[in-house]
Amino acid sequence: MPLEVRKEDVFCLDFARKKKGEFIPYEATIPELVYRKCSSDRIAVIFDSEKLALTFGQLKNEMEQLAAGLLSSGLQQADRILICGHNHSQVLLAALGAARAGLVFSLASPSFNYSDQLKHLLELGQFRALVLFSPNGGSDWANNIVLECCPELQASLKGHTKCKALPKLTHVILANEDHKHAGTFTLSEIYGKSTKERIEKLPHYTQWNCHKLAAIQFTLGSTAPPKSVGLTHYQLINGCRIAANAIGVQRETILSCALPMFRIPVFCLVAFTPFLKESCSVFSEPTPLPRFLFNSIKKYKCTNLLSNAAALRLLLSMARTQKILLPSVNTVILLGERVSTQLLTSIEKIMKNAKKIAVGMLSTEVGAVPILSDNTTNLAKAIGKPLEGYQVRKK
């Protein structure tokens, strides 16, 4: 089918979702979702820059080991943990491990311009634990920014931080392993606290209510300070299912992610979809703009690309100079902003088989992608209908 675009900006081309009957939500928790596929030896996630591929079984094992380590360090069920990092494997594992331990996790960008931004999140969420990845690769920056929030850290024992400004905070975990700082754990130390016996004594997740709190997320704060939103296991899992069904994710899907996992709708889509569909999620590198994204897509023959218009526009311009072609991509999902006709044309030149192009809205409040446009909808002029499974209430 030839590419046809109008002069005005549009949201989507040639994307029509088929109605598959009434949506029946899953009554499940995040650990239940993981254990459903834990016997599979299929690859679930790939972190290309780390040269790491994890099967469903390996993800389950890593999740359990980290969960046992977190609880052995002194944390308790229902404690809150803030995880700040880009698309590292350990960010995904930390969130799954926290969920398995019965903790309430939150994901955030590690790129703080000043310490008050981190302090505001820690205060707002009343977090007891912090896992911090340095955006620059070294732990000194991470340690310094935490010290600005909590000077008492240097004189504190690990797991017993006493901070006047942040009285709830007791655990600081620096993910980078290059250096150890006073009062802080490394992730390796947390993993090292796990034993077979402690894994066997992990909380009985089968007794949990799926409507229990799983995560606390923050709005972007573009027009006001970030606000917190509570999300349940039920919301996160079923929000992901709705989006995955609308996109058409299948067992053969290999989804390349060029968006940050600290956006909770993105995290759910790339972390939970493999357990729902037996698909595979691929991450090229843990940077805001993955320069080797297209090399990674070509290497793993990715079928779906998850990005946004601004990043993809820049990456496509770079690809044209290198004469890269990506025939394996058949679906492009662009989240968060308008799509120009020029971008649609550029996509066709490099991804000639990308016949499905969709644009959706990210919503922190529901932890998902509640709206995906089709080829009849221009969200610049009208608000699109939510995907099947959501209800809109007007007050």
PDB file of N, CA and C in Angstrom, residues 55-100:
ATOM      1  N   THR A  55      16.330 -15.121  29.918  1.00  0.00           N
ATOM      2  CA  THR A  55      15.130 -15.914  29.663  1.00  0.00           C
ATOM      3  C   THR A  55      14.095 -15.604  30.745  1.00  0.00           C
ATOM      4  N   PHE A  56      12.887 -16.119  30.551  1.00  0.00           N
ATOM      5  CA  PHE A  56      11.848 -15.928  31.561  1.00  0.00           C
ATOM      6  C   PHE A  56      12.275 -16.540  32.894  1.00  0.00           C
ATOM      7  N   GLY A  57      12.889 -17.707  32.830  1.00  0.00           N
ATOM      8  CA  GLY A  57      13.354 -18.359  34.051  1.00  0.00           C
ATOM      9  C   GLY A  57      14.442 -17.572  34.751  1.00  0.00           C
ATOM     10  N   GLN A  58      15.365 -17.009  33.987  1.00  0.00           N
ATOM     11  CA  GLN A  58      16.433 -16.206  34.581  1.00  0.00           C
ATOM     12  C   GLN A  58      15.888 -14.926  35.206  1.00  0.00           C
ATOM     13  N   LEU A  59      14.904 -14.320  34.569  1.00  0.00           N
ATOM     14  CA  LEU A  59      14.271 -13.135  35.153  1.00  0.00           C
ATOM     15  C   LEU A  59      13.636 -13.474  36.498  1.00  0.00           C
ATOM     16  N   LYS A  60      12.972 -14.616  36.551  1.00  0.00           N
ATOM     17  CA  LYS A  60      12.352 -15.047  37.812  1.00  0.00           C
ATOM     18  C   LYS A  60      13.401 -15.233  38.895  1.00  0.00           C
ATOM     19  N   ASN A  61      14.520 -15.877  38.548  1.00  0.00           N
ATOM     20  CA  ASN A  61      15.575 -16.126  39.530  1.00  0.00           C
ATOM     21  C   ASN A  61      16.194 -14.824  40.027  1.00  0.00           C
ATOM     22  N   GLU A  62      16.471 -13.901  39.103  1.00  0.00           N
ATOM     23  CA  GLU A  62      17.047 -12.612  39.493  1.00  0.00           C
ATOM     24  C   GLU A  62      16.067 -11.832  40.369  1.00  0.00           C
ATOM     25  N   MET A  63      14.794 -11.873  40.008  1.00  0.00           N
ATOM     26  CA  MET A  63      13.762 -11.192  40.788  1.00  0.00           C
ATOM     27  C   MET A  63      13.736 -11.715  42.221  1.00  0.00           C
ATOM     28  N   GLU A  64      13.753 -13.030  42.378  1.00  0.00           N
ATOM     29  CA  GLU A  64      13.705 -13.634  43.710  1.00  0.00           C
ATOM     30  C   GLU A  64      14.953 -13.305  44.516  1.00  0.00           C
ATOM     31  N   GLN A  65      16.108 -13.358  43.861  1.00  0.00           N
ATOM     32  CA  GLN A  65      17.357 -13.092  44.573  1.00  0.00           C
ATOM     33  C   GLN A  65      17.390 -11.662  45.092  1.00  0.00           C
ATOM     34  N   LEU A  66      16.983 -10.718  44.262  1.00  0.00           N
ATOM     35  CA  LEU A  66      16.991  -9.323  44.691  1.00  0.00           C
ATOM     36  C   LEU A  66      15.920  -9.073  45.755  1.00  0.00           C
ATOM     37  N   ALA A  67      14.765  -9.698  45.606  1.00  0.00           N
ATOM     38  CA  ALA A  67      13.696  -9.540  46.601  1.00  0.00           C
ATOM     39  C   ALA A  67      14.163 -10.019  47.973  1.00  0.00           C
ATOM     40  N   ALA A  68      14.803 -11.183  48.004  1.00  0.00           N
ATOM     41  CA  ALA A  68      15.304 -11.717  49.271  1.00  0.00           C
ATOM     42  C   ALA A  68      16.386 -10.818  49.853  1.00  0.00           C
ATOM     43  N   GLY A  69      17.235 -10.272  48.989  1.00  0.00           N
ATOM     44  CA  GLY A  69      18.280  -9.366  49.458  1.00  0.00           C
ATOM     45  C   GLY A  69      17.723  -8.084  50.046  1.00  0.00           C
ATOM     46  N   LEU A  70      16.707  -7.530  49.414  1.00  0.00           N
ATOM     47  CA  LEU A  70      16.091  -6.298  49.918  1.00  0.00           C
ATOM     48  C   LEU A  70      15.477  -6.519  51.296  1.00  0.00           C
ATOM     49  N   LEU A  71      14.756  -7.623  51.462  1.00  0.00           N
ATOM     50  CA  LEU A  71      14.137  -7.899  52.760  1.00  0.00           C
ATOM     51  C   LEU A  71      15.189  -8.237  53.813  1.00  0.00           C
ATOM     52  N   SER A  72      16.270  -8.899  53.403  1.00  0.00           N
ATOM     53  CA  SER A  72      17.336  -9.244  54.347  1.00  0.00           C
ATOM     54  C   SER A  72      18.117  -8.017  54.799  1.00  0.00           C
ATOM     55  N   SER A  73      18.055  -6.948  54.024  1.00  0.00           N
ATOM     56  CA  SER A  73      18.770  -5.720  54.398  1.00  0.00           C
ATOM     57  C   SER A  73      18.020  -4.913  55.448  1.00  0.00           C
ATOM     58  N   GLY A  74      16.810  -5.343  55.796  1.00  0.00           N
ATOM     59  CA  GLY A  74      16.044  -4.644  56.821  1.00  0.00           C
ATOM     60  C   GLY A  74      14.763  -4.008  56.334  1.00  0.00           C
ATOM     61  N   LEU A  75      14.525  -4.036  55.029  1.00  0.00           N
ATOM     62  CA  LEU A  75      13.273  -3.499  54.503  1.00  0.00           C
ATOM     63  C   LEU A  75      12.129  -4.473  54.792  1.00  0.00           C
ATOM     64  N   GLN A  76      10.916  -3.944  54.844  1.00  0.00           N
ATOM     65  CA  GLN A  76       9.750  -4.761  55.153  1.00  0.00           C
ATOM     66  C   GLN A  76       8.674  -4.556  54.101  1.00  0.00           C
ATOM     67  N   GLN A  77       7.748  -5.504  54.045  1.00  0.00           N
ATOM     68  CA  GLN A  77       6.638  -5.381  53.107  1.00  0.00           C
ATOM     69  C   GLN A  77       5.930  -4.037  53.296  1.00  0.00           C
ATOM     70  N   ALA A  78       5.519  -3.459  52.164  1.00  0.00           N
ATOM     71  CA  ALA A  78       4.809  -2.172  52.107  1.00  0.00           C
ATOM     72  C   ALA A  78       5.739  -0.974  52.247  1.00  0.00           C
ATOM     73  N   ASP A  79       7.043  -1.201  52.525  1.00  0.00           N
ATOM     74  CA  ASP A  79       7.990  -0.083  52.475  1.00  0.00           C
ATOM     75  C   ASP A  79       8.074   0.430  51.045  1.00  0.00           C
ATOM     76  N   ARG A  80       8.457   1.679  50.912  1.00  0.00           N
ATOM     77  CA  ARG A  80       8.502   2.303  49.592  1.00  0.00           C
ATOM     78  C   ARG A  80       9.946   2.486  49.136  1.00  0.00           C
ATOM     79  N   ILE A  81      10.193   2.185  47.861  1.00  0.00           N
ATOM     80  CA  ILE A  81      11.545   2.255  47.312  1.00  0.00           C
ATOM     81  C   ILE A  81      11.537   3.058  46.014  1.00  0.00           C
ATOM     82  N   LEU A  82      12.407   4.051  45.937  1.00  0.00           N
ATOM     83  CA  LEU A  82      12.536   4.897  44.748  1.00  0.00           C
ATOM     84  C   LEU A  82      13.711   4.400  43.916  1.00  0.00           C
ATOM     85  N   ILE A  83      13.459   4.088  42.648  1.00  0.00           N
ATOM     86  CA  ILE A  83      14.481   3.571  41.737  1.00  0.00           C
ATOM     87  C   ILE A  83      14.705   4.598  40.638  1.00  0.00           C
ATOM     88  N   CYS A  84      15.893   5.182  40.598  1.00  0.00           N
ATOM     89  CA  CYS A  84      16.202   6.239  39.626  1.00  0.00           C
ATOM     90  C   CYS A  84      17.251   5.728  38.652  1.00  0.00           C
ATOM     91  N   GLY A  85      16.872   5.551  37.398  1.00  0.00           N
ATOM     92  CA  GLY A  85      17.828   5.049  36.422  1.00  0.00           C
ATOM     93  C   GLY A  85      17.258   5.031  35.020  1.00  0.00           C
ATOM     94  N   HIS A  86      18.157   4.958  34.045  1.00  0.00           N
ATOM     95  CA  HIS A  86      17.751   4.837  32.646  1.00  0.00           C
ATOM     96  C   HIS A  86      17.523   3.353  32.324  1.00  0.00           C
ATOM     97  N   ASN A  87      17.663   2.963  31.080  1.00  0.00           N
ATOM     98  CA  ASN A  87      17.293   1.607  30.654  1.00  0.00           C
ATOM     99  C   ASN A  87      18.391   0.579  30.916  1.00  0.00           C
ATOM    100  N   HIS A  88      18.739   0.414  32.183  1.00  0.00           N
ATOM    101  CA  HIS A  88      19.657  -0.637  32.605  1.00  0.00           C
ATOM    102  C   HIS A  88      18.866  -1.898  32.928  1.00  0.00           C
ATOM    103  N   SER A  89      19.508  -3.037  32.800  1.00  0.00           N
ATOM    104  CA  SER A  89      18.845  -4.286  33.180  1.00  0.00           C
ATOM    105  C   SER A  89      18.484  -4.275  34.658  1.00  0.00           C
ATOM    106  N   GLN A  90      19.352  -3.670  35.476  1.00  0.00           N
ATOM    107  CA  GLN A  90      19.110  -3.683  36.913  1.00  0.00           C
ATOM    108  C   GLN A  90      17.950  -2.786  37.328  1.00  0.00           C
ATOM    109  N   VAL A  91      17.576  -1.822  36.500  1.00  0.00           N
ATOM    110  CA  VAL A  91      16.383  -1.022  36.793  1.00  0.00           C
ATOM    111  C   VAL A  91      15.147  -1.902  36.687  1.00  0.00           C
ATOM    112  N   LEU A  92      15.070  -2.663  35.606  1.00  0.00           N
ATOM    113  CA  LEU A  92      13.942  -3.577  35.431  1.00  0.00           C
ATOM    114  C   LEU A  92      13.912  -4.618  36.547  1.00  0.00           C
ATOM    115  N   LEU A  93      15.081  -5.187  36.861  1.00  0.00           N
ATOM    116  CA  LEU A  93      15.139  -6.222  37.891  1.00  0.00           C
ATOM    117  C   LEU A  93      14.835  -5.660  39.273  1.00  0.00           C
ATOM    118  N   ALA A  94      15.265  -4.421  39.537  1.00  0.00           N
ATOM    119  CA  ALA A  94      14.990  -3.803  40.838  1.00  0.00           C
ATOM    120  C   ALA A  94      13.498  -3.612  41.048  1.00  0.00           C
ATOM    121  N   ALA A  95      12.799  -3.206  39.992  1.00  0.00           N
ATOM    122  CA  ALA A  95      11.350  -3.019  40.103  1.00  0.00           C
ATOM    123  C   ALA A  95      10.644  -4.359  40.313  1.00  0.00           C
ATOM    124  N   LEU A  96      11.039  -5.383  39.545  1.00  0.00           N
ATOM    125  CA  LEU A  96      10.438  -6.704  39.719  1.00  0.00           C
ATOM    126  C   LEU A  96      10.768  -7.279  41.094  1.00  0.00           C
ATOM    127  N   GLY A  97      12.017  -7.090  41.526  1.00  0.00           N
ATOM    128  CA  GLY A  97      12.419  -7.583  42.844  1.00  0.00           C
ATOM    129  C   GLY A  97      11.658  -6.901  43.966  1.00  0.00           C
ATOM    130  N   ALA A  98      11.464  -5.592  43.827  1.00  0.00           N
ATOM    131  CA  ALA A  98      10.700  -4.853  44.834  1.00  0.00           C
ATOM    132  C   ALA A  98       9.261  -5.362  44.895  1.00  0.00           C
ATOM    133  N   ALA A  99       8.669  -5.590  43.727  1.00  0.00           N
ATOM    134  CA  ALA A  99       7.293  -6.092  43.682  1.00  0.00           C
ATOM    135  C   ALA A  99       7.193  -7.476  44.322  1.00  0.00           C
ATOM    136  N   ARG A 100       8.191  -8.330  44.068  1.00  0.00           N
ATOM    137  CA  ARG A 100       8.173  -9.679  44.659  1.00  0.00           C
ATOM    138  C   ARG A 100       8.336  -9.618  46.177  1.00  0.00           C
TER     139      ARG A 100
END
